[in-house]
CSV table of C-alpha atoms in Angstrom, one decimal:
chain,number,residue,atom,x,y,z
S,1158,UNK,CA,-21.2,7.5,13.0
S,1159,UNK,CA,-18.3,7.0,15.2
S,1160,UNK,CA,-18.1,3.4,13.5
S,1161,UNK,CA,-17.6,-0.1,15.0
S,1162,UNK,CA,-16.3,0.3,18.2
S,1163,UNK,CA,-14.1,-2.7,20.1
S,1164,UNK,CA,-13.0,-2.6,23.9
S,1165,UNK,CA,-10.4,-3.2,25.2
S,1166,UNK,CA,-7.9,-2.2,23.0
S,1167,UNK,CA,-5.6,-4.0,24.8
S,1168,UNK,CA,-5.8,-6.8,27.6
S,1169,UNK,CA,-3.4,-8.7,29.3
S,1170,UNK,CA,-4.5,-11.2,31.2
S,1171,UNK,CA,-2.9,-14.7,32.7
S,1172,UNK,CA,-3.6,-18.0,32.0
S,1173,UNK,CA,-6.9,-19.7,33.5
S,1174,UNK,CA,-8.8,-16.5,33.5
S,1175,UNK,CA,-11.9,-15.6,32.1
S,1176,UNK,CA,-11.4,-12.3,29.3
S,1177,UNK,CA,-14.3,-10.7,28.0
S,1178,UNK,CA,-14.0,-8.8,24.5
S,1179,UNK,CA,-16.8,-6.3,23.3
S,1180,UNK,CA,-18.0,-4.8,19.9
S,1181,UNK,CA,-20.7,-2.3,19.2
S,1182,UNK,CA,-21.0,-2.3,15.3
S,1183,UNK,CA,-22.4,0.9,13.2
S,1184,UNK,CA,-26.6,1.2,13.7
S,1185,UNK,CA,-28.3,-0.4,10.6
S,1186,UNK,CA,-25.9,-3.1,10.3
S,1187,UNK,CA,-27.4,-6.5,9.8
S,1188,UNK,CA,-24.7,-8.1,10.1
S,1189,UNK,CA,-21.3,-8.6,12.7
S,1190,UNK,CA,-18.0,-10.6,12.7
S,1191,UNK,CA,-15.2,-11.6,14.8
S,1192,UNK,CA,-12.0,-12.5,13.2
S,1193,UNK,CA,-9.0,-13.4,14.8
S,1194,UNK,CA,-5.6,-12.5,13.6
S,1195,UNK,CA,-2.2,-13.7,14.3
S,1196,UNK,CA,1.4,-13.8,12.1
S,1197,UNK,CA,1.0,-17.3,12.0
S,1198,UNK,CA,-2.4,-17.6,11.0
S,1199,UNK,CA,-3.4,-14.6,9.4
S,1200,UNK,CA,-7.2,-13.5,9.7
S,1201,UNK,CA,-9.4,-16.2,10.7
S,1202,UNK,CA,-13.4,-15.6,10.5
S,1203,UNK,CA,-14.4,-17.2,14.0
S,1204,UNK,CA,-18.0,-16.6,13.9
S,1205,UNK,CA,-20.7,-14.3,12.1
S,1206,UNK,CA,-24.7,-12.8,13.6
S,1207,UNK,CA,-27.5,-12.0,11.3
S,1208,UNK,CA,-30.0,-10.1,13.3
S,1209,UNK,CA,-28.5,-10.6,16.6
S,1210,UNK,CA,-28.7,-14.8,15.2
S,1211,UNK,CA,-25.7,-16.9,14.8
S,1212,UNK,CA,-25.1,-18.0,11.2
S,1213,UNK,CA,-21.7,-19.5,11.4
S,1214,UNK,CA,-20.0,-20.6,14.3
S,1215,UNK,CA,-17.7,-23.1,12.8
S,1216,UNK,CA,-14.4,-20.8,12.9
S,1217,UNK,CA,-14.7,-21.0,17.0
S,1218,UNK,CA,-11.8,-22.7,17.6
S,1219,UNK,CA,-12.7,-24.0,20.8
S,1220,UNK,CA,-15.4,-24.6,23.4
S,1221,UNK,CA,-13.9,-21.9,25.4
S,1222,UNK,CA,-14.7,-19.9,23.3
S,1223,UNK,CA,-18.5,-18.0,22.9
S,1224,UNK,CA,-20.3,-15.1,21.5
S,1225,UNK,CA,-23.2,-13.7,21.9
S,1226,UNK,CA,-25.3,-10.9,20.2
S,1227,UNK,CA,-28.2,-9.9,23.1
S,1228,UNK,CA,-29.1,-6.8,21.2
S,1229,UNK,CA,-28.5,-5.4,17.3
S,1230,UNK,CA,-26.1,-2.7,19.2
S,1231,UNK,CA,-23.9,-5.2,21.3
S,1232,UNK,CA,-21.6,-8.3,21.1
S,1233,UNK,CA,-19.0,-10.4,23.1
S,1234,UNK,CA,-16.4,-12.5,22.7
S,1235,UNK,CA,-15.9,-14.8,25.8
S,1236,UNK,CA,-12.5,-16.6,26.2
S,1237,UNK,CA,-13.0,-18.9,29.3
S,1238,UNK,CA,-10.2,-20.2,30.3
S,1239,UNK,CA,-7.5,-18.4,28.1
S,1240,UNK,CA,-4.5,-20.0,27.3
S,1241,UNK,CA,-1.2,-18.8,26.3
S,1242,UNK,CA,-1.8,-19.8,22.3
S,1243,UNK,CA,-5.3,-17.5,22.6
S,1244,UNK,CA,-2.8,-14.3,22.1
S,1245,UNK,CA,-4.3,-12.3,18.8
S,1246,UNK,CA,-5.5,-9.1,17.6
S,1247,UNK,CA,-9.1,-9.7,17.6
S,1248,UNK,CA,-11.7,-7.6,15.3
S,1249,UNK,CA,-15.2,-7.1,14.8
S,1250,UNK,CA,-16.7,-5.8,11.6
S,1251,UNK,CA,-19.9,-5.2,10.6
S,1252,UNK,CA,-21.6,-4.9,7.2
S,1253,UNK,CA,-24.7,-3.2,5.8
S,1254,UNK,CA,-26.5,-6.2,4.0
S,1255,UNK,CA,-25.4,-9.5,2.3
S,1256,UNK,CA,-22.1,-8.8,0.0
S,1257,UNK,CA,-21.5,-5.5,1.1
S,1258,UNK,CA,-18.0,-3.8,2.2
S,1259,UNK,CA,-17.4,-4.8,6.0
S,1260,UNK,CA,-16.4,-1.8,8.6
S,1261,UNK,CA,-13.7,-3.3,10.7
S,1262,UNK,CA,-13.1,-2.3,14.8
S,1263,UNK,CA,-9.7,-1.1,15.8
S,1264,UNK,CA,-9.4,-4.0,17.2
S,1265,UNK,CA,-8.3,-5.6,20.6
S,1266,UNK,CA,-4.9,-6.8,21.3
S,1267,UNK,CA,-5.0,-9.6,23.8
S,1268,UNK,CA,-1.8,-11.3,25.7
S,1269,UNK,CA,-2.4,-14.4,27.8
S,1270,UNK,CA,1.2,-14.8,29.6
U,24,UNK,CA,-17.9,-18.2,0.8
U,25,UNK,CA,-14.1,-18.9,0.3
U,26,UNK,CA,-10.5,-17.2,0.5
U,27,UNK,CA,-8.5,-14.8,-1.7
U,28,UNK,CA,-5.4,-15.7,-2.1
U,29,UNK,CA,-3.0,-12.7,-2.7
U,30,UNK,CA,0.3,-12.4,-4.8
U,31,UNK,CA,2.6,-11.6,-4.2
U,32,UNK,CA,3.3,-12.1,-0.8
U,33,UNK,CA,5.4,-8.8,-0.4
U,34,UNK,CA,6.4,-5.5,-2.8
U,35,UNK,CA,8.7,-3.0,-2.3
U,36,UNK,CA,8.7,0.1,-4.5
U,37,UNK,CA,9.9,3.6,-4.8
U,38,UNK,CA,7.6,6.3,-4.2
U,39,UNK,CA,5.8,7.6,-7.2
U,40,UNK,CA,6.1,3.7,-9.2
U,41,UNK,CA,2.6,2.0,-9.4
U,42,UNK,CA,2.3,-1.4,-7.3
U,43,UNK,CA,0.3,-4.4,-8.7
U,44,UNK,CA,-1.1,-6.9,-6.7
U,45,UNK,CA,-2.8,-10.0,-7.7
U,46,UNK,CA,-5.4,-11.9,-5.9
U,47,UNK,CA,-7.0,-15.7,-7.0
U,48,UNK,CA,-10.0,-17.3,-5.9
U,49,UNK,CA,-11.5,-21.0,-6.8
U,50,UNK,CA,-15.1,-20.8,-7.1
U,51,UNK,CA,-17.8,-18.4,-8.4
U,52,UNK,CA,-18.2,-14.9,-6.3
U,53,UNK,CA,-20.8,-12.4,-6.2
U,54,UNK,CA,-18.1,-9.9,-5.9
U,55,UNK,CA,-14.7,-9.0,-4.8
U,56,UNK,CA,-13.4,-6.9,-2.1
U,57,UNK,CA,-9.9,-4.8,-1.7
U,58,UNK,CA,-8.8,-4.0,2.2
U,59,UNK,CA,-6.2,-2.2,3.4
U,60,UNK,CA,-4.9,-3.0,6.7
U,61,UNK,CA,-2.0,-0.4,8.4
U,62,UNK,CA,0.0,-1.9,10.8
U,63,UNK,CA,-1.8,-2.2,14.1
U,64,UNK,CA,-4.8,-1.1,12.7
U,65,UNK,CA,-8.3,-2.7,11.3
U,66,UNK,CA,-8.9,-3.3,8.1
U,67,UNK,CA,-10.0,-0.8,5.7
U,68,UNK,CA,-12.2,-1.4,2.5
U,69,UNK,CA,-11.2,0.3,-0.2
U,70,UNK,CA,-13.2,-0.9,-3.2
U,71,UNK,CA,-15.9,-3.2,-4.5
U,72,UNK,CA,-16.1,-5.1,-8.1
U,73,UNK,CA,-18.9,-6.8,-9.0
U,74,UNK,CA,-18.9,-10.3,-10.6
U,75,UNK,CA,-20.3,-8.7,-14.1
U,76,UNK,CA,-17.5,-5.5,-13.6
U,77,UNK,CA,-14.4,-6.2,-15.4
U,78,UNK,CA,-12.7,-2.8,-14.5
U,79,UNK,CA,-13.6,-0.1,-11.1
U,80,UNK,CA,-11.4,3.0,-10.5
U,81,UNK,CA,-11.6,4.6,-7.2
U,82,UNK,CA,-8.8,7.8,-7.0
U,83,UNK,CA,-5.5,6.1,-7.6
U,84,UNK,CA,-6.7,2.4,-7.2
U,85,UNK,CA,-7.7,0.5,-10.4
U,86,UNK,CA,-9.1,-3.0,-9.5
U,87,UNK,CA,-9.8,-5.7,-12.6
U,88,UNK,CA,-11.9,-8.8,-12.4
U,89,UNK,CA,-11.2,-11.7,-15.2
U,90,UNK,CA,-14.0,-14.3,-13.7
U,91,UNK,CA,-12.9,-16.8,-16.5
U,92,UNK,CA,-9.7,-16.9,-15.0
U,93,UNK,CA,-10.9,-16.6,-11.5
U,94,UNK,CA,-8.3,-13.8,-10.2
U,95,UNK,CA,-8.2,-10.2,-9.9
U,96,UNK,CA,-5.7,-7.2,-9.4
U,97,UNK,CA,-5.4,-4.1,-7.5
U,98,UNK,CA,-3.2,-1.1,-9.1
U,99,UNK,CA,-2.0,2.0,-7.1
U,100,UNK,CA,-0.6,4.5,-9.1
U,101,UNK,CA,2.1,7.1,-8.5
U,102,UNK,CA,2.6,5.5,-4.8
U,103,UNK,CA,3.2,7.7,-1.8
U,104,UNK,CA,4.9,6.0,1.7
U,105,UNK,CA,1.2,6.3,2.8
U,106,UNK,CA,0.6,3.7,0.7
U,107,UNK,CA,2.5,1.4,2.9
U,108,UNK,CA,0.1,-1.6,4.1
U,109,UNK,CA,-0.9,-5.1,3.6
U,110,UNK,CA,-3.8,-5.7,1.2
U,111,UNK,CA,-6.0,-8.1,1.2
U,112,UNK,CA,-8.9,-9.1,-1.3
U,113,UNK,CA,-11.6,-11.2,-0.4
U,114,UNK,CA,-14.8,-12.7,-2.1
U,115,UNK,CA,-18.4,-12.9,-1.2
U,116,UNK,CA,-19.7,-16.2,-3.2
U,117,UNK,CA,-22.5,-16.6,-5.3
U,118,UNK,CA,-23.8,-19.2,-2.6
U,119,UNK,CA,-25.1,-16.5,-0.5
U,120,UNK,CA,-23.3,-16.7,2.1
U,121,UNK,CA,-21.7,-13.4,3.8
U,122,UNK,CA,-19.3,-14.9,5.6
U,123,UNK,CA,-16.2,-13.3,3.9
U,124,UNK,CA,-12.6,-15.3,4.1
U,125,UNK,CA,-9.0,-13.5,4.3
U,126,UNK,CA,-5.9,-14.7,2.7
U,127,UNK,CA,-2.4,-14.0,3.8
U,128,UNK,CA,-2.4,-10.6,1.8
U,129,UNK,CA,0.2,-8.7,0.0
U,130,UNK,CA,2.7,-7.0,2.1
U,131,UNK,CA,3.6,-3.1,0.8
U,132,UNK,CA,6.5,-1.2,1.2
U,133,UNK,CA,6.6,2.3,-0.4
U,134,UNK,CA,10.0,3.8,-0.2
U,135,UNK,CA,10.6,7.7,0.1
């Protein structure tokens, strides 16, 4: 398995616009995160799918920002419109079943100038 | 589920000494969780304990879980610069929720 798989790995993108992150997560996997991570706030959980179903949405810190889970092999993170403070490394993981290990993305670096 | 909180917040060691990290937690887990995060890089899980585990051994880590006083540690023996990370635990609560929660993890430096 080539693992969770996050594009792009970078993205640079100015203010007002609309960015678009992706995450196809290992086959099997019941479940998917995003996390967000920055030097000032470390890894934030943002928001996690059961079965293509949003559990927890609570870490969104925003209304700009949504995610969606069409299909058990496919999610998006929407930033609309980024701002400046958006800038974080942002990863998706996905785990087996409840309490297992997670498999994290390389992540995607994303700059909002 | 709730946050690890890691101690300390960075290590710096010589290569070949073992590195002990500690990690607390505030309410009752299912289990714990070890990651491993290079810089630049996603994290990596490295080992699982169990809430009825006290003691797991995976190669060169050692993890131990003391559920009466809530915290665990991760040991790395005979270090190599490889080793050269943060570290982060995390716990998946008894509540059953999955939704696992990061702390600021431990910052290693393994020095040639």
């Amino acid at each position: 398995d080539a693992g969770v798989i996050q594009s792009p790995r970078h993205e640079v993108t100015e203010m007002g616009q609309e960015v678009t992150l992706r995450c196809k997560p290992i086959s099997g996997h019941d479940y998917l995160f995003w996390y967000r991570q920055t030097m000032m706030r470390g890894l934030e959980l943002l928001i996690y799918f059961n079965n293509n179903v949003p559990i927890d949405d609570s870490g969104m810190p925003e209304d700009r920002f949504s995610a969606k889970m069409p299909n058990a092999s496919f999610s998006t993170l929407k930033i609309q419109p980024s701002e400046p403070r958006d800038s974080a490394v942002y990863f998706c993981a996905s785990s087996l079943r409840q309490g297992n290990g997670y498999t994290f993305g390389s992540g995607t670096r994303l700059t909002v100038v | 589920s709730q946050q690890g909180e890691e101690d300390p917040q960075a290590l710096s060691i010589q290569e070949g000494e073992n590195a002990t990290m500690n990690c607390s937690y505030k309410t009752s887990i299912n289990n714990l969780q070890w990651y491993r995060q290079n810089s630049g890089r996603g994290l990596v899980h490295l080992i699982l304990i169990r809430s009825n585990e006290r003691e797991k051994h995976s190669g060169r880590l050692r993890v131990t879980l003391d559920t009466s006083k809530k915290s665990s540690s991760l040991l790395i023996t005979a270090s190599r610069a490889a080793d050269t990370a943060s570290y982060f635990c995390a716990t998946v609560g008894g509540d059953g929720y999955n939704d696992m929660r990061f702390g600021a993890g431990t910052r290693l430096t393994v020095k040639p």
